[in-house]
Coordinates of C-alpha atoms in Angstrom, one line a residue:
X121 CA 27.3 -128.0 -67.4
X122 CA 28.4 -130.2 -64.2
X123 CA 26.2 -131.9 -62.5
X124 CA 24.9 -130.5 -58.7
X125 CA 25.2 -132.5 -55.9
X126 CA 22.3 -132.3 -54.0
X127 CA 22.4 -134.4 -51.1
X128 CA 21.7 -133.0 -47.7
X129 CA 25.1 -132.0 -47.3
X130 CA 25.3 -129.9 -50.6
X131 CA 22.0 -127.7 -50.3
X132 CA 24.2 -125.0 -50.6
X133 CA 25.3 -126.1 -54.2
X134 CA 21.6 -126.0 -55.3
X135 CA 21.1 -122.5 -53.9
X136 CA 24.3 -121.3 -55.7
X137 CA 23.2 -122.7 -59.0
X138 CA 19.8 -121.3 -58.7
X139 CA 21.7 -117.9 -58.9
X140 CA 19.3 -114.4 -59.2
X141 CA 16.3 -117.1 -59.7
X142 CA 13.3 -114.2 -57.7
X143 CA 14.3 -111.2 -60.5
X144 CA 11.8 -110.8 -62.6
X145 CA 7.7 -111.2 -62.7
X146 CA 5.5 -112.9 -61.2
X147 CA 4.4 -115.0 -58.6
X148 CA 8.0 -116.7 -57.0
X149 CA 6.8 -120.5 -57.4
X150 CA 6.7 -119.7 -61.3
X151 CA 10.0 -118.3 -61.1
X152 CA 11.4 -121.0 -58.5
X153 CA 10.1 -123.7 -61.0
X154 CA 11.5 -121.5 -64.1
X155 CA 14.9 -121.5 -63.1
X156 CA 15.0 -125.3 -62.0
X157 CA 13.4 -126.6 -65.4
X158 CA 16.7 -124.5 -66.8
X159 CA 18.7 -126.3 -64.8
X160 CA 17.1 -130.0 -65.1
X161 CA 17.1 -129.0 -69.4
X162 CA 21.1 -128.3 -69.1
X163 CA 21.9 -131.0 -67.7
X164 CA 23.0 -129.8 -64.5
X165 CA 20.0 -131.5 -62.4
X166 CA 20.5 -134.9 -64.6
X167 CA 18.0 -137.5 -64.3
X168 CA 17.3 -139.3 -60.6
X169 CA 18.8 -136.2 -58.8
X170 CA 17.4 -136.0 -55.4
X171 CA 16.4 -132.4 -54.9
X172 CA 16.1 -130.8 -51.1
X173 CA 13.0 -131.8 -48.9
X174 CA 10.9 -129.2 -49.3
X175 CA 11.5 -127.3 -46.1
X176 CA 14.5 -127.3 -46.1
X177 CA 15.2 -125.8 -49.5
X178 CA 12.4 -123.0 -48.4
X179 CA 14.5 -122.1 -45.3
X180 CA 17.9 -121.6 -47.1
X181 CA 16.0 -119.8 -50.1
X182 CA 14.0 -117.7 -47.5
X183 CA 10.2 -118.2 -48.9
X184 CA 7.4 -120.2 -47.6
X185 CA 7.4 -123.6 -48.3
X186 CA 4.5 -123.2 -50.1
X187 CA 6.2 -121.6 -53.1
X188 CA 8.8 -124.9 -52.5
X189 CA 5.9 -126.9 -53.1
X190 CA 4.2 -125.5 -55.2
X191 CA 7.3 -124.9 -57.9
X192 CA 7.6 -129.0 -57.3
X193 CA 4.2 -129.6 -58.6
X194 CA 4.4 -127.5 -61.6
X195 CA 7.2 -129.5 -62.4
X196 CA 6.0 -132.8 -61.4
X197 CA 2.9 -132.1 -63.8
X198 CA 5.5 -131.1 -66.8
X199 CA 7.2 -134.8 -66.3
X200 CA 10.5 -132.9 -64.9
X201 CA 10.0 -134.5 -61.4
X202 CA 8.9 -137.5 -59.4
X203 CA 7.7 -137.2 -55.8
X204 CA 6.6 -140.0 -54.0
X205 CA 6.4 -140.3 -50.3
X206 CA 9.3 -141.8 -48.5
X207 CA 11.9 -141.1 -51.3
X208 CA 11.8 -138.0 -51.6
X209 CA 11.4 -135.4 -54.5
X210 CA 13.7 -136.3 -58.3
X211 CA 14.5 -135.2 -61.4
X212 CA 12.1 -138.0 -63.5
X213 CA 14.6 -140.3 -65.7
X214 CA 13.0 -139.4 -68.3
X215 CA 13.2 -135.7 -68.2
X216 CA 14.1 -133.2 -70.4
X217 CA 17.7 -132.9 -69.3
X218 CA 20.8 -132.3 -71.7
X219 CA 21.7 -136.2 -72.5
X220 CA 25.1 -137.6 -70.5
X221 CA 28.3 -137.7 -71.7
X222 CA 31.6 -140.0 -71.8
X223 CA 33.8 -136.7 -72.4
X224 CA 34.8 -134.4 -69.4
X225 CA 33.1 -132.1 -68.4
X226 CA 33.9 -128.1 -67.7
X227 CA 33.4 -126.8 -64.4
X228 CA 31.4 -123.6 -64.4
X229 CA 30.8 -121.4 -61.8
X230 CA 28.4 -120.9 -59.4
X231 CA 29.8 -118.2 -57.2
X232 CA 27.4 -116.2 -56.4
X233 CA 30.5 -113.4 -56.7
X234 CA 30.1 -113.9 -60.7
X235 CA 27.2 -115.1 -61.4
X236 CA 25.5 -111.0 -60.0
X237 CA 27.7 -110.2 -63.3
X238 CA 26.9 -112.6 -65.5
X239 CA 22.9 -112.1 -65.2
X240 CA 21.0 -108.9 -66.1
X241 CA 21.4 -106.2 -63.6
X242 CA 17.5 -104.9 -63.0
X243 CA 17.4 -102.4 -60.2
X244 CA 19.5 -104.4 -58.2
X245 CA 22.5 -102.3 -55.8
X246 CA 25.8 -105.2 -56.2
X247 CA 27.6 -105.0 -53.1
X248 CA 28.6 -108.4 -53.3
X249 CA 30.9 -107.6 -56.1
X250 CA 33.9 -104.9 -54.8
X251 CA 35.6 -103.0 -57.5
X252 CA 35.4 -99.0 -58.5
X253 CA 32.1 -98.6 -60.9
X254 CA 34.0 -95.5 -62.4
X255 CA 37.4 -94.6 -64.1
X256 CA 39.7 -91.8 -62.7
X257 CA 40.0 -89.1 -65.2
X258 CA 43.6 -90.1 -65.7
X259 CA 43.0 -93.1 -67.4
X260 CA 40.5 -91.7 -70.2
X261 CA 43.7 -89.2 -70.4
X262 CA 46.1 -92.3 -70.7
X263 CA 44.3 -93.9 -73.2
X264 CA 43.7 -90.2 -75.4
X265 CA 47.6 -89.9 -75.3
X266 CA 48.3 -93.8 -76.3
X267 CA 51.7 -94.0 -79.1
X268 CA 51.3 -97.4 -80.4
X269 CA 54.4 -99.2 -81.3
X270 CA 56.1 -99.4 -84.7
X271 CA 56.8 -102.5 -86.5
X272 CA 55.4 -104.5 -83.4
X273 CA 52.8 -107.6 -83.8
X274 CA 51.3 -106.5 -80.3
X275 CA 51.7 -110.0 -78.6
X276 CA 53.8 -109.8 -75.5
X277 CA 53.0 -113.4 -73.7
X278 CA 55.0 -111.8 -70.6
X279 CA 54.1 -108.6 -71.0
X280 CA 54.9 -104.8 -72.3
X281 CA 58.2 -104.6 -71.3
X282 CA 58.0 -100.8 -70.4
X283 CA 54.9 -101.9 -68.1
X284 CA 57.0 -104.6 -66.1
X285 CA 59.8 -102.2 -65.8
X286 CA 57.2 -100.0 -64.1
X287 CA 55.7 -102.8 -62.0
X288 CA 59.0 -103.9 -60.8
X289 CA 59.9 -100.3 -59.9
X290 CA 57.1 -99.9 -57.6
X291 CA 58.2 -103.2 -55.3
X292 CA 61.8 -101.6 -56.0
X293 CA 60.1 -98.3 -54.2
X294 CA 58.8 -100.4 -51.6
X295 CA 62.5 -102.0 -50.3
X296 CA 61.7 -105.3 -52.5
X297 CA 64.3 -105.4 -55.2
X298 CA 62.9 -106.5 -58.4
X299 CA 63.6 -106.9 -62.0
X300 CA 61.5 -106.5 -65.0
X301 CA 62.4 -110.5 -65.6
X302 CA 60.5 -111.3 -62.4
X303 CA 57.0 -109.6 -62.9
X304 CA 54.6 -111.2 -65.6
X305 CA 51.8 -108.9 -66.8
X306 CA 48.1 -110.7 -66.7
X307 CA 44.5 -110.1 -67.5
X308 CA 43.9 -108.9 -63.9
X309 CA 44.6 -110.6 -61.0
X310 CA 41.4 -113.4 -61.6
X311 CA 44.4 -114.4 -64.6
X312 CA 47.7 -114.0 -62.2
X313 CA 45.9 -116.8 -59.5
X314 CA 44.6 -118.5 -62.4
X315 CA 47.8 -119.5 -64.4
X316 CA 49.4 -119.8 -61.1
X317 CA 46.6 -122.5 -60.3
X318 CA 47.4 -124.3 -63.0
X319 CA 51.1 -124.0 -62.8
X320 CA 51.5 -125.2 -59.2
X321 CA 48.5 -127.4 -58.6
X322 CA 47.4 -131.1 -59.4
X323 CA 44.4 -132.8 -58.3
X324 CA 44.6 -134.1 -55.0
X325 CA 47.5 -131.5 -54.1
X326 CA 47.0 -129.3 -50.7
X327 CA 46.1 -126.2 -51.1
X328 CA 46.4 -124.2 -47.4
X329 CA 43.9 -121.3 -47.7
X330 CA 42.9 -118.8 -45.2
X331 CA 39.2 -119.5 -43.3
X332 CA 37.3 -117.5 -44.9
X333 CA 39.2 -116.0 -48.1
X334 CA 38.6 -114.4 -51.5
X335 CA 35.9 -117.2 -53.3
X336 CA 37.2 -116.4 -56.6
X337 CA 40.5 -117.9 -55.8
X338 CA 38.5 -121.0 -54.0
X339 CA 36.4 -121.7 -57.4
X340 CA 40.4 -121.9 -59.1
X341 CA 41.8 -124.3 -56.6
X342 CA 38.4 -126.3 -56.8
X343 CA 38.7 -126.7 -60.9
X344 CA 42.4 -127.8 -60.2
X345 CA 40.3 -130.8 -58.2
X346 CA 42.9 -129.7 -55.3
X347 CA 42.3 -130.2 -51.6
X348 CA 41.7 -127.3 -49.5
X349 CA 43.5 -127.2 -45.9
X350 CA 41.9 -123.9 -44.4
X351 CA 43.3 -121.8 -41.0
X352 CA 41.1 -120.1 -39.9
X353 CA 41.5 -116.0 -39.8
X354 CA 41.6 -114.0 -36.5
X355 CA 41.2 -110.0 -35.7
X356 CA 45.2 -109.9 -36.6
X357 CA 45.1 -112.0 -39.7
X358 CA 45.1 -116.0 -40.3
X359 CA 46.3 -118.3 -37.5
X360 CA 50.1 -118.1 -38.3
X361 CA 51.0 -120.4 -35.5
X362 CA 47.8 -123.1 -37.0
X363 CA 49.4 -122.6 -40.9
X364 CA 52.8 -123.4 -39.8
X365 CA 51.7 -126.9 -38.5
X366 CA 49.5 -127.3 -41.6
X367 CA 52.8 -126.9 -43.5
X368 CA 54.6 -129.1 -41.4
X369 CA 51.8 -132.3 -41.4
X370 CA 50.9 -131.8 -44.9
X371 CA 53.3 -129.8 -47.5
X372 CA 50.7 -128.4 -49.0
X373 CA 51.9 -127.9 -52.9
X374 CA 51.2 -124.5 -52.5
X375 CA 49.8 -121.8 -50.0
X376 CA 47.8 -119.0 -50.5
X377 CA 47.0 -115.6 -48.8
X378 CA 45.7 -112.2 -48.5
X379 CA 48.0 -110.5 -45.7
X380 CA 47.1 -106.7 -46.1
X381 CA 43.7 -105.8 -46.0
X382 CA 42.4 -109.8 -46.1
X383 CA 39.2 -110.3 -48.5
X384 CA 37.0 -109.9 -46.5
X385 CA 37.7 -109.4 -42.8
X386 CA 39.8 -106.7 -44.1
X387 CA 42.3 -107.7 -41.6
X388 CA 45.8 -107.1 -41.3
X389 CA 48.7 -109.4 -40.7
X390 CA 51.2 -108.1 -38.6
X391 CA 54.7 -107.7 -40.0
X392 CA 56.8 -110.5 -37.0
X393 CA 53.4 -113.2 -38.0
X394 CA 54.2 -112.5 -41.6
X395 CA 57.7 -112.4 -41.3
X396 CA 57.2 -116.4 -39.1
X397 CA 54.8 -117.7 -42.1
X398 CA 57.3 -116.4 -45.1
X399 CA 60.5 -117.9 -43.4
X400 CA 58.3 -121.3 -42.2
X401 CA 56.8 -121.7 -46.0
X402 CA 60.3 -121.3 -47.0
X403 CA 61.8 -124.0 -45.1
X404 CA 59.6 -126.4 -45.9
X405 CA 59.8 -125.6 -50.0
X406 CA 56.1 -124.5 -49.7
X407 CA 55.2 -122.1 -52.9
X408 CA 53.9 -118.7 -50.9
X409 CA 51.8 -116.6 -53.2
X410 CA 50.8 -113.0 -51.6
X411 CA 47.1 -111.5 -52.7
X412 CA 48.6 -107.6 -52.8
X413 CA 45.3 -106.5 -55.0
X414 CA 44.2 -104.5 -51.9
X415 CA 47.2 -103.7 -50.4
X416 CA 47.9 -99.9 -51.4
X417 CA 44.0 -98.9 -50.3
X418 CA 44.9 -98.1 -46.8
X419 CA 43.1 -95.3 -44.6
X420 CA 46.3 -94.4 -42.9
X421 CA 48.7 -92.0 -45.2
X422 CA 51.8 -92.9 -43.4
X423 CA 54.1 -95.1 -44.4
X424 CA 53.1 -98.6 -45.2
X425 CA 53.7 -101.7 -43.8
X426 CA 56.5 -103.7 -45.4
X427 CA 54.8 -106.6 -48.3
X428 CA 55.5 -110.3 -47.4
X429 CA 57.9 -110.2 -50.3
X430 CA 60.4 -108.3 -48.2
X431 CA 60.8 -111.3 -45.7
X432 CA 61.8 -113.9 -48.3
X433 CA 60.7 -116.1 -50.9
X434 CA 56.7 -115.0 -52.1
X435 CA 54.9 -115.0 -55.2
X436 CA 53.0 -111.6 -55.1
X437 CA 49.9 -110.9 -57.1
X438 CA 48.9 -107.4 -58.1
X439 CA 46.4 -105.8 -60.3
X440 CA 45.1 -102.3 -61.2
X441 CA 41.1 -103.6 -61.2
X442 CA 40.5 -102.2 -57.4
X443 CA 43.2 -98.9 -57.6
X444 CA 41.7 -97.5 -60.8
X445 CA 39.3 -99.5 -62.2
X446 CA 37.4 -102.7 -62.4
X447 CA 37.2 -102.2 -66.4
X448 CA 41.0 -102.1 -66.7
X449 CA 42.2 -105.6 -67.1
X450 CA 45.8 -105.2 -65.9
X451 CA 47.2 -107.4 -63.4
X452 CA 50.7 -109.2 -62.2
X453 CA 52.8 -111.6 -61.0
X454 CA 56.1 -111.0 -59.4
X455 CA 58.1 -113.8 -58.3
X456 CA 61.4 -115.9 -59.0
X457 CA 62.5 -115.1 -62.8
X458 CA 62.7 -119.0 -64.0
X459 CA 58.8 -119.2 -62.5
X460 CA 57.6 -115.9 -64.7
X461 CA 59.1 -117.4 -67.4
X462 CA 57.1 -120.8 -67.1
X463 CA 54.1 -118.6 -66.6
X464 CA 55.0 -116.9 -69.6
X465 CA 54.9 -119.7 -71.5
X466 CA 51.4 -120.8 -70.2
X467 CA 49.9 -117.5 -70.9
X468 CA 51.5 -117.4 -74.0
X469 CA 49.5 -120.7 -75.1
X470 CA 46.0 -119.7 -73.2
X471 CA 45.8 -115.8 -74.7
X472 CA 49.6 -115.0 -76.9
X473 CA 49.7 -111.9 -73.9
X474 CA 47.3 -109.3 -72.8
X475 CA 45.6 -106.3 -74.2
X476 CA 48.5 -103.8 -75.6
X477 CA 46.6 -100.5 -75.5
X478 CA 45.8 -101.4 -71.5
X479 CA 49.2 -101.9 -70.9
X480 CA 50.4 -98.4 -72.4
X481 CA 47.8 -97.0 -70.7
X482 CA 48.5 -98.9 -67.6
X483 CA 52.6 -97.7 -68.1
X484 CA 51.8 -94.1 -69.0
X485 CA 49.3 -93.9 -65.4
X486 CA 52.0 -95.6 -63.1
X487 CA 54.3 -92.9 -63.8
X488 CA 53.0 -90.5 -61.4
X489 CA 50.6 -92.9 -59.7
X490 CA 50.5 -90.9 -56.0
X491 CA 47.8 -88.6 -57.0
X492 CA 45.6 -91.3 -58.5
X493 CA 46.0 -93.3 -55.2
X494 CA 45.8 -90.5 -53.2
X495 CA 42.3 -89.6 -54.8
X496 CA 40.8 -93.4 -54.9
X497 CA 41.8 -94.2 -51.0
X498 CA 40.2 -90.9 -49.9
X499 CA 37.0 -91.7 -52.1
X500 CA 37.2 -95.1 -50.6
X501 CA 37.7 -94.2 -46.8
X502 CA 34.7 -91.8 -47.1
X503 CA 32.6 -94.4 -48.6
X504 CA 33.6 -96.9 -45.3
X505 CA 32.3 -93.9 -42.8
X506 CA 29.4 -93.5 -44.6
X507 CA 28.1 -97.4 -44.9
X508 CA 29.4 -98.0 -41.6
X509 CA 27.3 -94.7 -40.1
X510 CA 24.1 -95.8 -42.6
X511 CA 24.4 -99.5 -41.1
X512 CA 24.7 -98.2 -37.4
X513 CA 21.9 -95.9 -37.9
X514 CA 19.3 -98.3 -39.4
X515 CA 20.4 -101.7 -38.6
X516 CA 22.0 -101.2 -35.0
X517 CA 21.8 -105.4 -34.3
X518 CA 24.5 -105.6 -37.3
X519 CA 28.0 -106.2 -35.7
X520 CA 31.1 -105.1 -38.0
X521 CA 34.7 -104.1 -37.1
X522 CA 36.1 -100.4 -38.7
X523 CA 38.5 -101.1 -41.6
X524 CA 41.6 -99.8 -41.9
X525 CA 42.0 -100.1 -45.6
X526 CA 40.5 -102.6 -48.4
X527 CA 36.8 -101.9 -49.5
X528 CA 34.5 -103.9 -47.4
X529 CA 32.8 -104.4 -44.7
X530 CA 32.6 -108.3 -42.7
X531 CA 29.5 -108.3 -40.9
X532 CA 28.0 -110.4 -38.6
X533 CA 24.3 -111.1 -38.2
X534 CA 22.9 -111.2 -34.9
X535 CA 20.7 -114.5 -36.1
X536 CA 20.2 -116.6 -38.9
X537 CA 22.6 -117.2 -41.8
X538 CA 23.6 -115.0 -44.4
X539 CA 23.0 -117.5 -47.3
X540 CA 19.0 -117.3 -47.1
X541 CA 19.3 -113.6 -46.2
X542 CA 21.1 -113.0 -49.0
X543 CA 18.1 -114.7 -51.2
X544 CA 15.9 -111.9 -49.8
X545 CA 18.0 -109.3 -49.9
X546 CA 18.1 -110.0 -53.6
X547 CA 14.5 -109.9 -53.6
X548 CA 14.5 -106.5 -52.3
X549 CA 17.1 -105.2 -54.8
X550 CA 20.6 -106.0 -53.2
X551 CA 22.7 -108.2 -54.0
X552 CA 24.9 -109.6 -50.8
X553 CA 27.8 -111.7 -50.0
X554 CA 27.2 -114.6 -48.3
X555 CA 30.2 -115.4 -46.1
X556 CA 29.4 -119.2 -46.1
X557 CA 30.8 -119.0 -50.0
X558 CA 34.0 -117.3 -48.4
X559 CA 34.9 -120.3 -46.2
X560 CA 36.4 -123.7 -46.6
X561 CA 35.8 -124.5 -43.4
X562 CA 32.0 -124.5 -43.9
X563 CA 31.7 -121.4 -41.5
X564 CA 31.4 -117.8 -41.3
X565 CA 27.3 -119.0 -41.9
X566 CA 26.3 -115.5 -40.0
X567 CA 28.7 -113.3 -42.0
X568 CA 28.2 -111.2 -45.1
X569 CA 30.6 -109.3 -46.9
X570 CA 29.4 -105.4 -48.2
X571 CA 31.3 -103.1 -50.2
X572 CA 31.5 -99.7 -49.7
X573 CA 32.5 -98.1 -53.3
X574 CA 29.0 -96.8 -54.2
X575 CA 28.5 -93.2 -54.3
X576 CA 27.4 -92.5 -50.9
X577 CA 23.5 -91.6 -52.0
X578 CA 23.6 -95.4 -53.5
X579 CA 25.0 -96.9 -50.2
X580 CA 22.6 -95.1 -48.4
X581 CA 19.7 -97.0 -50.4
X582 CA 21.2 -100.2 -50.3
X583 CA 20.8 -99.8 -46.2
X584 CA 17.1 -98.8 -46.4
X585 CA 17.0 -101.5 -48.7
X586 CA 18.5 -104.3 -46.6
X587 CA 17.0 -102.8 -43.5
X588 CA 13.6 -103.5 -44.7
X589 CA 14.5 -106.6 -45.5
X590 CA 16.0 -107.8 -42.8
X591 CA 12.5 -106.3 -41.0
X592 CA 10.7 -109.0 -43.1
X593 CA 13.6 -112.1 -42.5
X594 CA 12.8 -114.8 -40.2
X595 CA 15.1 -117.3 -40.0
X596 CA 14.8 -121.2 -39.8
X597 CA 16.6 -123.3 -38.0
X598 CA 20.3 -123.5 -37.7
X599 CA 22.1 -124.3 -41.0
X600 CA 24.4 -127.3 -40.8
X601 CA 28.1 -126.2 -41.6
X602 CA 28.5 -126.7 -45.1
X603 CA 31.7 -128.3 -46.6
X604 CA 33.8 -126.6 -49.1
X605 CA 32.1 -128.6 -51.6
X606 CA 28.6 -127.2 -51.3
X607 CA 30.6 -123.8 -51.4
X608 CA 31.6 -123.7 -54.7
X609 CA 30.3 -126.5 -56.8

C-alpha cells in the first residue's frame, strides 16, 4: 500500500484513506483509532509519519476533537503512536506497520468515488457514485436471445467486430464518419481512459484537465506520475480561451475533457468554443481525448449538438455503463485507426479483449437503441426535478444550477467545505461527493456533487437525510486549498 503524506498540506490524503471509517458500532474514537491502526498495520502510515494536529484532523473529519484525542491515546497506549509536545503526534518506529520495501510500490486508490464500492454498503444512500442501479428490460432480453459464435476462441483484443461496426455507425449517424477500424471496444469507459493513460502519458508529461473534472480520470493520470495543468470550468464549459494558452506554453502530452454534460457541473461546451479548442489542440499536435459517457442523456429531445469529433482530430470515449447500466461493462474508444490498433495491442496484453457475451448483448441492444434512450433520459430528467424540488424544499441555503442533461447535480454550500460535510453526511447514511476530490486546482472546497438516479422515494430520504445533517454541521475554520496531491493520493 503507498504510503500517505501527511503533512499539513496533505490532510486531505489522510481523510481520503480513512474512507467509511464512522460505519459501524460504537463509540467514534474506537472506530477513528480502528481504522488508523489498519492503516499504520498496512503499511500505509509507515513508521515516524507525522499525523494531523489534533484539531485540525477533527475539523476536516467533522467530530469533536475529543474523539481526535481520544483515538490518539488508544493508540499511543497500543505502542502505534508517539505524542510528545512540540513535535507533534507519529506513527512510533517501532510500530506494527507492514515492513518497507526496495521494490515499487502499487498505487491504490483513495477516491472516495470507489472506495463507497469497495466497502460494505450498510444503510447507506450512494449518491457519490452516478450510474443506473437497475437494467432496462431489454438487456435481460439481449442476454436471453445471445447466439454464441461457432468455432470462435472468444478473445477479441479490439473487440467484437459486429459491436464496433455498430459503434462506429452511431458517430456515422451523428455526421462523424467512422469505420469499424477506428473504434476499440473496452471494459467500460474506466478501461478506454485507462489504456489511453498508459498509451499517451509518461511521468512528468502535462496532462491539461478541466478544474474540476471526473476524479476517476485524475486518479489515472496521477498513477502515470503525470503533471496536471487544470483550466478552470465556467457556466459554458472549461475556459477555452485559458486551455489554448496552456497548449501553447506547455504542450501538454495530452489533453483531456468532458464537453457535453461535464462531470460534474453538468455543463455544456458550446459548439464555436469547441470547435476553437479542437482546431488549437490540433495545431499544436496536442492528443484531444473527448469524455462522450454522458453525452446522449440530454433533457432536450431535439436534435443534439454536434460531438467534438466533428471539428477535427479527437479521441472520443464512450461507454454503455450510464445509458443502460452500471453492471454492463461495455465501453469505447474511437479515434485514428493506427492509434486503435496500438490500443489494441495493449489491451490485448492487459485482459486478451473484453467479455464476449456483453458485447453480443451490447450489439444485439444498439440495434434499435432510441427506445432504450428514450426511456433512461425521461427516467433520468424526472429524477433531476424531483432532487432539485426535495433540495429546494428542505435545504433552501443549497445553491445549484438546473441541468440540462447528465445525472447530477453541482452544489454549492452556503459555508463550510464539503470534505468534512461529507464525513457527516456519511455518518447519517449518505454517502456525498466532495468536490475538493473533483479539482486539481485545490478548489471547488464548497461544492458537492449528488446524483439523481435513485427512485424518487430514495432521493427523497437521502434529502431528509442530508438535511438533518447539515442541521447538526458546524464548520471550522476555512480549509486551505488543497493541491492535487492531497486530492488523490
Amino acid at each position: 500500500m503507498e504510503p500517505i503524506d501527511t503533512s499539513a498540506d496533505t490532510l486531505g490524503a489522510l481523510v481520503a484513506r480513512l474512507g467509511r471509517w464512522s460505519a459501524g458500532r460504537g463509540p467514534l474514537y474506537l472506530l477513528l483509532a480502528a481504522r488508523l491502526r489498519r492503516l499504520i498495520d498496512e503499511g500505509a502510515l509507515p513508521p515516524g509519519a507525522l499525523l494531523p494536529p489534533d484539531r485540525r484532523l477533527a475539523t476536516a473529519l467533522a467530530v469533536g476533537r475529543t474523539t481526535v484525542v481520544a483515538a490518539y491515546d488508544t493508540l499511543r497506549q497500543e505502542a502505534r503512536l508517539v505524542r510528545r509536545q512540540g513535535s507533534g503526534t507519529r506513527v512510533a518506529p517501532a510500530a506494527l506497520a507492514a515492513p518497507a520495501s526496495d521494490a515499487p510500490r502499487v498505487a491504490e486508490t483513495s477516491n472516495p468515488l470507489f472506495l463507497h464500492l469497495l466497502e460494505a454498503l450498510d444503510d447507506v444512500i450512494l449518491l457519490s457514485c452516478a450510474a443506473p442501479a437497475q437494467p432496462p428490460p431489454e438487456l435481460a432480453e439481449a442476454y436471453r436471445s445471445l447466439v454464441l459464435p461457432d468455432a470462435d476462441l472468444g478473445y477479441h483484443p479490439a473487440g467484437l467486430g459486429a459491436l464496433r461496426t455498430a459503434v462506429a455507425g452511431r458517430y456515422a449517424a451523428r455526421g462523424v464518419p467512422t469505420g469499424p477500424e477506428q473504434i476499440l471496444v473496452t471494459t467500460g469507459a474506466q478501461q478506454a481512459l485507462s489504456l489511453l493513460t498508459r498509451l499517451l502519458l509518461a511521468p512528468g508529461d502535462g496532462v491539461l484537465v478541466e478544474a474540476p473534472t471526473y476524479p476517476g480520470a485524475l486518479d489515472l493520470f496521477r498513477e502515470a506520475a503525470a503533471v496536471p495543468l487544470p483550466v478552470a470550468v465556467g457556466p459554458d464549459g472549461m475556459d477555452v480561451a485559458e486551455a489554448v494558452r496552456v497548449m501553447e506554453r506547455h504542450r501538454p502530452a495530452l489533453a483531456y475533457v468532458v464537453a457535453r454534460f461535464q462531470n460534474p457541473t453538468g455543463t455544456v461546451l458550446p459548439p464555436l468554443a469547441g470547435r476553437r479548442l479542437v482546431e488549437a489542440a490540433n495545431a499544436l499536435g496536442v492528443p484531444l481525448v473527448d469524455d462522450e459517457v454522458l453525452a446522449d442523456l440530454a433533457f432536450d429531445t431535439g436534435p443534439p449538438e454536434p460531438s467534438l469529433s466533428s471539428y477535427g482530430d479527437v479521441i472520443a470515449v464512450g461507454s454503455l455503463s450510464k445509458v443502460v447500466w452500471g453492471g454492463l461493462r461495455i465501453g469505447w474508444v474511437r479515434g485514428p485507426a493506427p492509434l486503435i490498433a496500438r490500443l489494441a495491442r495493449l489491451k490485448a496484453l492487459h485482459d486478451l479483449g473484453s467479455d464476449l457475451p456483453s458485447q453480443l448483448a451490447a450489439t444485439r441492444l444498439l440495434d434499435g437503441f432510441g427506445p432504450v434512450l428514450a426511456a433512461r433520459t425521461a427516467v433520468v430528467r424526472a429524477g433531476h426535478d424531483h432532487l432539485r424540488a426535495e433540495l429546494a424544499r428542505l435545504l433552501p441555503s443549497w445553491s445549484c444550477a438546473p441541468a440540462t442533461g447528465g445525472q447530477t447535480l453541482w452544489i454549492r454550500l452556503p459555508h463550510g467545505d464539503g470534505v468534512s460535510f461529507a464525513q457527516l453526511a456519511l455518518r447519517h447514511g449518505v454517502a456525498v461527493l466532495p468536490g475538493a476530490t473533483t479539482d486539481a486546482l485545490g478548489g471547488s472546497l464548497r461544492h458537492l456533487r449528488l446524483h439523481f438516479l435513485a427512485p424518487s422515494e430514495v432521493l427523497t430520504e437521502a434529502v431528509r437525510r442530508l438535511a438533518a445533517a447539515w442541521a447538526e454541521y458546524t464548520p471550522g475554520p476555512e480549509p486551505e486549498r488543497a493541491s492535487l496531491h492531497a486530492i488523490v493520493v
